[in-house]
């Protein structure tokens, strides 16, 4: 399974914040927004990741992550010269995908919930078609909406319907088998001139190969694409981290707990943080784990 993070777009809804920097590099409390979608791929056990962004922003992402080796990952980069739709990420990333299946996540989506890593790993292990993730919302008219039957099979997908058949919004997390490369390459631009991810999903739906995983009670899905939602996301992370004493989307911790890096490597990353609460948090994790193993 390969991973793709689409961190493109012009970020016009966040102007003037995004006048000089990608929205995915804006802070969500104690870390850049891009940490959150990247953490989802890592929790799913995915280590080969392509990060797609605009040509002017890619150097900043490379400065942040390099080749990913410090996190036990292999991160490569590709340009999206124009934001021509989410599905364009699948054509840009065709060589990266190769003969593998792929999980695509949008760079401004935040997911958090109990047992998320187990859920991802179990569902991503064998993707026979399209695997989508739905989340109940109070305003489904704003989203692509999925209607399912009891076994989770999708029976319809509607884009921003006036009268939704369900309240399950399709989130910015998608997993596909390798057929998606040919499906994406054969897409035609929509009326708004974009390659639509909904058209990809509908292609699988028509073949009877689309499944929807419902993220139920206890899960949170946030789309940090507006000023209000960015602030709400930061407040959400702050409250949980301060009350629970655990950090959300701490890439170094995830890499360590997933076995991507050793305790010594995690400790080295912590020391690079200097006298920060983030660095102390990582050191405490390594020390606690060492005590348990003694």
mmCIF file of C-alpha atoms in Angstrom:
data_model
loop_
_atom_site.group_PDB
_atom_site.id
_atom_site.type_symbol
_atom_site.label_atom_id
_atom_site.label_comp_id
_atom_site.label_asym_id
_atom_site.label_seq_id
_atom_site.Cartn_x
_atom_site.Cartn_y
_atom_site.Cartn_z
ATOM 1 C CA UNK A 1 0.000 0.000 0.000
ATOM 2 C CA UNK A 2 1.342 3.405 -1.045
ATOM 3 C CA UNK A 3 0.200 6.730 0.362
ATOM 4 C CA UNK A 4 -0.475 10.149 -1.159
ATOM 5 C CA UNK A 5 -1.045 13.424 0.671
ATOM 6 C CA UNK A 6 -2.570 16.107 -1.522
ATOM 7 C CA UNK A 7 -1.397 19.400 -0.065
ATOM 8 C CA UNK A 8 -2.223 21.553 -3.066
ATOM 9 C CA UNK A 9 -4.894 24.135 -3.640
ATOM 10 C CA UNK A 10 -4.654 27.881 -3.450
ATOM 11 C CA UNK A 11 -6.119 28.246 0.049
ATOM 12 C CA UNK A 12 -8.287 31.178 -0.984
ATOM 13 C CA UNK A 13 -10.742 30.575 1.866
ATOM 14 C CA UNK A 14 -7.930 31.274 4.333
ATOM 15 C CA UNK A 15 -6.620 34.518 2.860
ATOM 16 C CA UNK A 16 -4.684 36.526 3.971
ATOM 17 C CA UNK A 17 -3.125 33.699 6.058
ATOM 18 C CA UNK A 18 -2.233 31.817 2.889
ATOM 19 C CA UNK A 19 -0.853 34.758 0.942
ATOM 20 C CA UNK A 20 2.707 33.466 1.346
ATOM 21 C CA UNK A 21 2.435 29.954 2.778
ATOM 22 C CA UNK A 22 0.450 26.789 2.116
ATOM 23 C CA UNK A 23 -2.512 26.270 4.424
ATOM 24 C CA UNK A 24 -1.097 22.829 5.253
ATOM 25 C CA UNK A 25 1.861 24.557 6.920
ATOM 26 C CA UNK A 26 -0.312 26.711 9.161
ATOM 27 C CA UNK A 27 -0.311 25.724 12.844
ATOM 28 C CA UNK A 28 -3.048 23.636 14.400
ATOM 29 C CA UNK A 29 -2.194 24.248 18.030
ATOM 30 C CA UNK A 30 1.282 22.715 18.475
ATOM 31 C CA UNK A 31 2.145 21.354 15.031
ATOM 32 C CA UNK A 32 1.636 22.113 11.328
ATOM 33 C CA UNK A 33 -1.640 21.040 9.772
ATOM 34 C CA UNK A 34 0.189 18.639 7.429
ATOM 35 C CA UNK A 35 1.186 16.489 10.424
ATOM 36 C CA UNK A 36 -2.412 15.358 10.903
ATOM 37 C CA UNK A 37 -3.088 13.717 7.510
ATOM 38 C CA UNK A 38 0.435 12.312 7.407
ATOM 39 C CA UNK A 39 -0.164 10.718 10.805
ATOM 40 C CA UNK A 40 -3.231 8.917 9.393
ATOM 41 C CA UNK A 41 -1.155 7.205 6.712
ATOM 42 C CA UNK A 42 1.447 6.246 9.312
ATOM 43 C CA UNK A 43 -1.217 4.820 11.635
ATOM 44 C CA UNK A 44 -2.360 2.710 8.704
ATOM 45 C CA UNK A 45 1.142 1.250 8.421
ATOM 46 C CA UNK A 46 1.962 3.127 5.207
ATOM 47 C CA UNK A 47 5.602 4.171 4.856
ATOM 48 C CA UNK A 48 6.017 5.057 1.156
ATOM 49 C CA UNK A 49 4.354 8.419 0.754
ATOM 50 C CA UNK A 50 4.096 10.978 -2.033
ATOM 51 C CA UNK A 51 3.416 14.576 -1.026
ATOM 52 C CA UNK A 52 1.859 16.687 -3.782
ATOM 53 C CA UNK A 53 1.816 20.468 -3.634
ATOM 54 C CA UNK A 54 2.367 23.567 -5.732
ATOM 55 C CA UNK A 55 5.893 24.228 -7.083
ATOM 56 C CA UNK A 56 6.492 27.213 -4.814
ATOM 57 C CA UNK A 57 5.498 25.342 -1.642
ATOM 58 C CA UNK A 58 7.279 22.010 -2.222
ATOM 59 C CA UNK A 59 10.673 23.312 -0.970
ATOM 60 C CA UNK A 60 9.035 24.198 2.358
ATOM 61 C CA UNK A 61 7.610 20.699 2.762
ATOM 62 C CA UNK A 62 10.994 19.232 1.844
ATOM 63 C CA UNK A 63 12.632 21.387 4.517
ATOM 64 C CA UNK A 64 10.106 20.072 7.033
ATOM 65 C CA UNK A 65 10.333 16.362 6.226
ATOM 66 C CA UNK A 66 13.311 15.771 3.940
ATOM 67 C CA UNK A 67 13.192 12.243 2.567
ATOM 68 C CA UNK A 68 11.231 11.070 5.619
ATOM 69 C CA UNK A 69 13.994 8.729 6.813
ATOM 70 C CA UNK A 70 14.188 10.308 10.268
ATOM 71 C CA UNK A 71 10.613 9.047 10.762
ATOM 72 C CA UNK A 72 11.308 5.685 9.162
ATOM 73 C CA UNK A 73 9.416 6.765 6.041
ATOM 74 C CA UNK A 74 10.211 7.251 2.384
ATOM 75 C CA UNK A 75 8.723 10.591 1.332
ATOM 76 C CA UNK A 76 8.876 11.810 -2.245
ATOM 77 C CA UNK A 77 7.445 14.953 -3.774
ATOM 78 C CA UNK A 78 5.529 15.940 -6.912
ATOM 79 C CA UNK A 79 4.204 19.193 -8.323
ATOM 80 C CA UNK A 80 0.598 20.095 -8.933
ATOM 81 C CA UNK A 81 1.071 23.127 -11.127
ATOM 82 C CA UNK A 82 -2.647 23.945 -11.087
ATOM 83 C CA UNK A 83 -5.341 22.754 -8.664
ATOM 84 C CA UNK A 84 -7.324 20.777 -11.226
ATOM 85 C CA UNK A 85 -9.191 18.498 -8.842
ATOM 86 C CA UNK A 86 -8.571 15.902 -6.155
ATOM 87 C CA UNK A 87 -8.495 13.029 -8.647
ATOM 88 C CA UNK A 88 -5.559 14.704 -10.390
ATOM 89 C CA UNK A 89 -3.417 13.482 -7.478
ATOM 90 C CA UNK A 90 -3.936 9.927 -8.761
ATOM 91 C CA UNK A 91 -2.604 10.747 -12.220
ATOM 92 C CA UNK A 92 0.284 12.799 -10.846
ATOM 93 C CA UNK A 93 1.081 9.927 -8.490
ATOM 94 C CA UNK A 94 0.713 7.110 -11.049
ATOM 95 C CA UNK A 95 4.427 6.263 -11.079
ATOM 96 C CA UNK A 96 4.535 6.374 -7.285
ATOM 97 C CA UNK A 97 1.568 4.007 -7.064
ATOM 98 C CA UNK A 98 3.049 1.579 -9.586
ATOM 99 C CA UNK A 99 1.330 -1.777 -9.188
ATOM 100 C CA UNK A 100 0.259 -1.168 -5.586
ATOM 101 C CA UNK A 101 -2.965 -0.106 -3.968
ATOM 102 C CA UNK A 102 -3.071 3.456 -2.645
ATOM 103 C CA UNK A 103 -4.526 5.561 0.145
ATOM 104 C CA UNK A 104 -5.112 9.218 -0.689
ATOM 105 C CA UNK A 105 -5.750 11.811 2.001
ATOM 106 C CA UNK A 106 -6.378 15.528 1.723
ATOM 107 C CA UNK A 107 -3.842 17.735 3.434
ATOM 108 C CA UNK A 108 -6.383 19.747 5.419
ATOM 109 C CA UNK A 109 -8.288 16.810 6.947
ATOM 110 C CA UNK A 110 -7.920 15.826 10.600
ATOM 111 C CA UNK A 111 -9.074 12.455 11.938
ATOM 112 C CA UNK A 112 -9.009 11.299 15.536
ATOM 113 C CA UNK A 113 -10.689 8.504 17.406
ATOM 114 C CA UNK A 114 -10.193 5.411 19.574
ATOM 115 C CA UNK A 115 -8.763 2.372 17.820
ATOM 116 C CA UNK A 116 -8.169 4.323 14.608
ATOM 117 C CA UNK A 117 -4.824 2.657 13.888
ATOM 118 C CA UNK A 118 -6.332 -0.835 14.243
ATOM 119 C CA UNK A 119 -9.295 0.133 12.059
ATOM 120 C CA UNK A 120 -7.051 1.493 9.329
ATOM 121 C CA UNK A 121 -4.639 -1.413 9.309
ATOM 122 C CA UNK A 122 -7.389 -4.024 9.235
ATOM 123 C CA UNK A 123 -9.355 -2.312 6.449
ATOM 124 C CA UNK A 124 -6.362 -1.268 4.323
ATOM 125 C CA UNK A 125 -4.813 -4.730 4.375
ATOM 126 C CA UNK A 126 -6.977 -5.908 1.487
ATOM 127 C CA UNK A 127 -8.649 -3.254 -0.629
ATOM 128 C CA UNK A 128 -10.545 -4.929 -3.465
ATOM 129 C CA UNK A 129 -12.057 -1.764 -4.900
ATOM 130 C CA UNK A 130 -12.769 1.612 -3.346
ATOM 131 C CA UNK A 131 -12.821 2.058 0.416
ATOM 132 C CA UNK A 132 -14.335 5.339 1.535
ATOM 133 C CA UNK A 133 -14.846 6.765 5.009
ATOM 134 C CA UNK A 134 -18.123 8.338 6.033
ATOM 135 C CA UNK A 135 -18.904 10.635 8.928
ATOM 136 C CA UNK A 136 -22.336 11.713 10.152
ATOM 137 C CA UNK A 137 -22.862 15.465 9.852
ATOM 138 C CA UNK A 138 -25.743 17.806 10.589
ATOM 139 C CA UNK A 139 -25.436 19.623 7.229
ATOM 140 C CA UNK A 140 -24.908 16.916 4.571
ATOM 141 C CA UNK A 141 -25.975 19.340 1.829
ATOM 142 C CA UNK A 142 -22.425 20.738 1.930
ATOM 143 C CA UNK A 143 -20.699 17.442 1.107
ATOM 144 C CA UNK A 144 -20.601 14.409 -1.131
ATOM 145 C CA UNK A 145 -23.027 12.060 0.611
ATOM 146 C CA UNK A 146 -22.969 8.271 0.617
ATOM 147 C CA UNK A 147 -25.986 6.026 1.024
ATOM 148 C CA UNK A 148 -25.280 2.475 2.196
ATOM 149 C CA UNK A 149 -26.996 -0.809 2.906
ATOM 150 C CA UNK A 150 -26.389 -3.027 5.937
ATOM 151 C CA UNK A 151 -23.099 -4.609 4.788
ATOM 152 C CA UNK A 152 -21.552 -1.186 4.174
ATOM 153 C CA UNK A 153 -21.874 -1.346 0.395
ATOM 154 C CA UNK A 154 -22.556 1.996 -1.220
ATOM 155 C CA UNK A 155 -25.718 2.247 -3.255
ATOM 156 C CA UNK A 156 -25.491 5.933 -4.167
ATOM 157 C CA UNK A 157 -23.184 8.927 -4.041
ATOM 158 C CA UNK A 158 -24.600 12.415 -4.364
ATOM 159 C CA UNK A 159 -22.560 15.597 -4.591
ATOM 160 C CA UNK A 160 -23.989 18.330 -2.341
ATOM 161 C CA UNK A 161 -27.593 17.107 -2.679
ATOM 162 C CA UNK A 162 -30.495 19.441 -1.957
ATOM 163 C CA UNK A 163 -32.336 16.524 -0.340
ATOM 164 C CA UNK A 164 -29.701 14.101 1.032
ATOM 165 C CA UNK A 165 -30.558 10.399 1.264
ATOM 166 C CA UNK A 166 -28.342 10.083 4.323
ATOM 167 C CA UNK A 167 -26.291 12.218 6.669
ATOM 168 C CA UNK A 168 -23.015 10.422 5.887
ATOM 169 C CA UNK A 169 -20.502 12.853 4.405
ATOM 170 C CA UNK A 170 -17.638 11.291 2.458
ATOM 171 C CA UNK A 171 -14.448 12.480 4.109
ATOM 172 C CA UNK A 172 -11.128 13.329 2.489
ATOM 173 C CA UNK A 173 -9.704 9.833 3.030
ATOM 174 C CA UNK A 174 -9.862 7.318 0.174
ATOM 175 C CA UNK A 175 -8.289 3.890 -0.402
ATOM 176 C CA UNK A 176 -8.251 2.163 -3.784
ATOM 177 C CA UNK A 177 -6.897 -0.918 -5.464
ATOM 178 C CA UNK A 178 -4.563 -0.447 -8.421
ATOM 179 C CA UNK A 179 -7.417 -0.084 -10.912
ATOM 180 C CA UNK A 180 -7.741 3.509 -9.762
ATOM 181 C CA UNK A 181 -4.776 4.571 -11.901
ATOM 182 C CA UNK A 182 -6.561 3.662 -15.146
ATOM 183 C CA UNK A 183 -9.866 5.041 -13.870
ATOM 184 C CA UNK A 184 -8.258 8.401 -13.059
ATOM 185 C CA UNK A 185 -6.406 8.557 -16.375
ATOM 186 C CA UNK A 186 -9.679 8.124 -18.266
ATOM 187 C CA UNK A 187 -11.596 10.822 -16.402
ATOM 188 C CA UNK A 188 -12.906 13.841 -18.226
ATOM 189 C CA UNK A 189 -12.937 17.252 -16.535
ATOM 190 C CA UNK A 190 -16.229 18.253 -14.967
ATOM 191 C CA UNK A 191 -18.201 21.377 -15.803
ATOM 192 C CA UNK A 192 -15.941 23.316 -13.456
ATOM 193 C CA UNK A 193 -12.856 22.028 -15.283
ATOM 194 C CA UNK A 194 -11.639 19.613 -12.585
ATOM 195 C CA UNK A 195 -10.969 15.889 -12.321
ATOM 196 C CA UNK A 196 -13.518 14.968 -9.678
ATOM 197 C CA UNK A 197 -12.842 12.345 -7.012
ATOM 198 C CA UNK A 198 -16.600 11.714 -6.934
ATOM 199 C CA UNK A 199 -16.349 10.455 -10.524
ATOM 200 C CA UNK A 200 -13.660 7.996 -9.434
ATOM 201 C CA UNK A 201 -15.844 6.789 -6.585
ATOM 202 C CA UNK A 202 -18.868 6.475 -8.844
ATOM 203 C CA UNK A 203 -16.872 4.333 -11.277
ATOM 204 C CA UNK A 204 -16.261 1.842 -8.467
ATOM 205 C CA UNK A 205 -19.868 2.187 -7.338
ATOM 206 C CA UNK A 206 -21.134 1.234 -10.798
ATOM 207 C CA UNK A 207 -18.920 -1.863 -10.668
ATOM 208 C CA UNK A 208 -20.294 -2.819 -7.252
ATOM 209 C CA UNK A 209 -16.850 -2.466 -5.685
ATOM 210 C CA UNK A 210 -17.305 0.515 -3.356
ATOM 211 C CA UNK A 211 -17.422 0.094 0.413
ATOM 212 C CA UNK A 212 -17.973 2.747 3.038
ATOM 213 C CA UNK A 213 -16.556 2.605 6.551
ATOM 214 C CA UNK A 214 -18.620 4.631 8.968
ATOM 215 C CA UNK A 215 -16.590 6.580 11.513
ATOM 216 C CA UNK A 216 -19.012 6.389 14.385
ATOM 217 C CA UNK A 217 -19.513 7.836 17.818
ATOM 218 C CA UNK A 218 -16.236 8.826 19.455
ATOM 219 C CA UNK A 219 -14.496 9.740 16.192
ATOM 220 C CA UNK A 220 -13.820 13.263 15.065
ATOM 221 C CA UNK A 221 -13.338 14.506 11.519
ATOM 222 C CA UNK A 222 -12.346 18.115 10.934
ATOM 223 C CA UNK A 223 -11.794 19.910 7.639
ATOM 224 C CA UNK A 224 -9.515 22.809 8.545
ATOM 225 C CA UNK A 225 -10.080 24.789 5.379
ATOM 226 C CA UNK A 226 -11.642 27.977 6.768
ATOM 227 C CA UNK A 227 -10.692 30.463 9.465
ATOM 228 C CA UNK A 228 -13.369 29.137 11.803
ATOM 229 C CA UNK A 229 -12.615 25.450 11.228
ATOM 230 C CA UNK A 230 -8.870 26.062 11.614
ATOM 231 C CA UNK A 231 -9.478 27.694 14.997
ATOM 232 C CA UNK A 232 -11.922 24.966 16.016
ATOM 233 C CA UNK A 233 -9.353 22.305 15.127
ATOM 234 C CA UNK A 234 -6.701 24.038 17.214
ATOM 235 C CA UNK A 235 -9.058 24.318 20.177
ATOM 236 C CA UNK A 236 -10.044 20.653 19.838
ATOM 237 C CA UNK A 237 -6.408 19.516 19.853
ATOM 238 C CA UNK A 238 -5.509 21.818 22.737
ATOM 239 C CA UNK A 239 -8.329 20.589 24.964
ATOM 240 C CA UNK A 240 -7.669 16.903 24.340
ATOM 241 C CA UNK A 241 -3.912 17.135 24.688
ATOM 242 C CA UNK A 242 -4.019 19.147 27.894
ATOM 243 C CA UNK A 243 -6.710 17.009 29.528
ATOM 244 C CA UNK A 244 -5.363 13.627 28.493
ATOM 245 C CA UNK A 245 -1.639 14.333 28.526
ATOM 246 C CA UNK A 246 -1.259 12.718 25.092
ATOM 247 C CA UNK A 247 -0.468 14.395 21.799
ATOM 248 C CA UNK A 248 -2.519 13.993 18.645
ATOM 249 C CA UNK A 249 -0.616 13.396 15.382
ATOM 250 C CA UNK A 250 2.795 13.387 17.052
ATOM 251 C CA UNK A 251 4.691 11.881 14.119
ATOM 252 C CA UNK A 252 7.767 10.952 16.120
ATOM 253 C CA UNK A 253 5.709 9.071 18.701
ATOM 254 C CA UNK A 254 3.740 7.260 16.000
ATOM 255 C CA UNK A 255 6.936 6.289 14.185
ATOM 256 C CA UNK A 256 8.330 4.873 17.428
ATOM 257 C CA UNK A 257 5.187 3.001 18.461
ATOM 258 C CA UNK A 258 4.721 1.599 14.947
ATOM 259 C CA UNK A 259 8.283 0.301 14.969
ATOM 260 C CA UNK A 260 9.433 2.580 12.155
ATOM 261 C CA UNK A 261 12.243 3.982 14.347
ATOM 262 C CA UNK A 262 14.071 2.774 17.437
ATOM 263 C CA UNK A 263 13.929 4.209 20.942
ATOM 264 C CA UNK A 264 17.363 5.725 20.415
ATOM 265 C CA UNK A 265 16.251 7.410 17.203
ATOM 266 C CA UNK A 266 13.134 8.759 18.884
ATOM 267 C CA UNK A 267 15.229 10.079 21.742
ATOM 268 C CA UNK A 268 17.533 11.815 19.263
ATOM 269 C CA UNK A 269 14.555 13.490 17.603
ATOM 270 C CA UNK A 270 13.341 14.625 21.021
ATOM 271 C CA UNK A 271 16.690 16.170 21.869
ATOM 272 C CA UNK A 272 16.605 18.153 18.623
ATOM 273 C CA UNK A 273 13.473 19.857 19.941
ATOM 274 C CA UNK A 274 15.491 21.465 22.728
ATOM 275 C CA UNK A 275 13.779 22.546 25.913
ATOM 276 C CA UNK A 276 10.268 22.406 24.504
ATOM 277 C CA UNK A 277 7.211 20.654 25.885
ATOM 278 C CA UNK A 278 7.065 18.657 22.650
ATOM 279 C CA UNK A 279 10.623 17.401 23.152
ATOM 280 C CA UNK A 280 10.035 16.596 26.817
ATOM 281 C CA UNK A 281 6.906 14.657 25.854
ATOM 282 C CA UNK A 282 8.895 12.436 23.494
ATOM 283 C CA UNK A 283 11.628 11.866 26.066
ATOM 284 C CA UNK A 284 9.020 10.850 28.640
ATOM 285 C CA UNK A 285 7.551 8.322 26.224
ATOM 286 C CA UNK A 286 10.899 6.689 25.559
ATOM 287 C CA UNK A 287 11.762 6.621 29.253
ATOM 288 C CA UNK A 288 8.388 5.118 30.238
ATOM 289 C CA UNK A 289 8.670 2.412 27.594
ATOM 290 C CA UNK A 290 12.210 1.611 28.740
ATOM 291 C CA UNK A 291 10.997 1.265 32.325
ATOM 292 C CA UNK A 292 8.210 -1.117 31.277
ATOM 293 C CA UNK A 293 10.632 -3.341 29.365
ATOM 294 C CA UNK A 294 13.032 -3.638 32.317
#
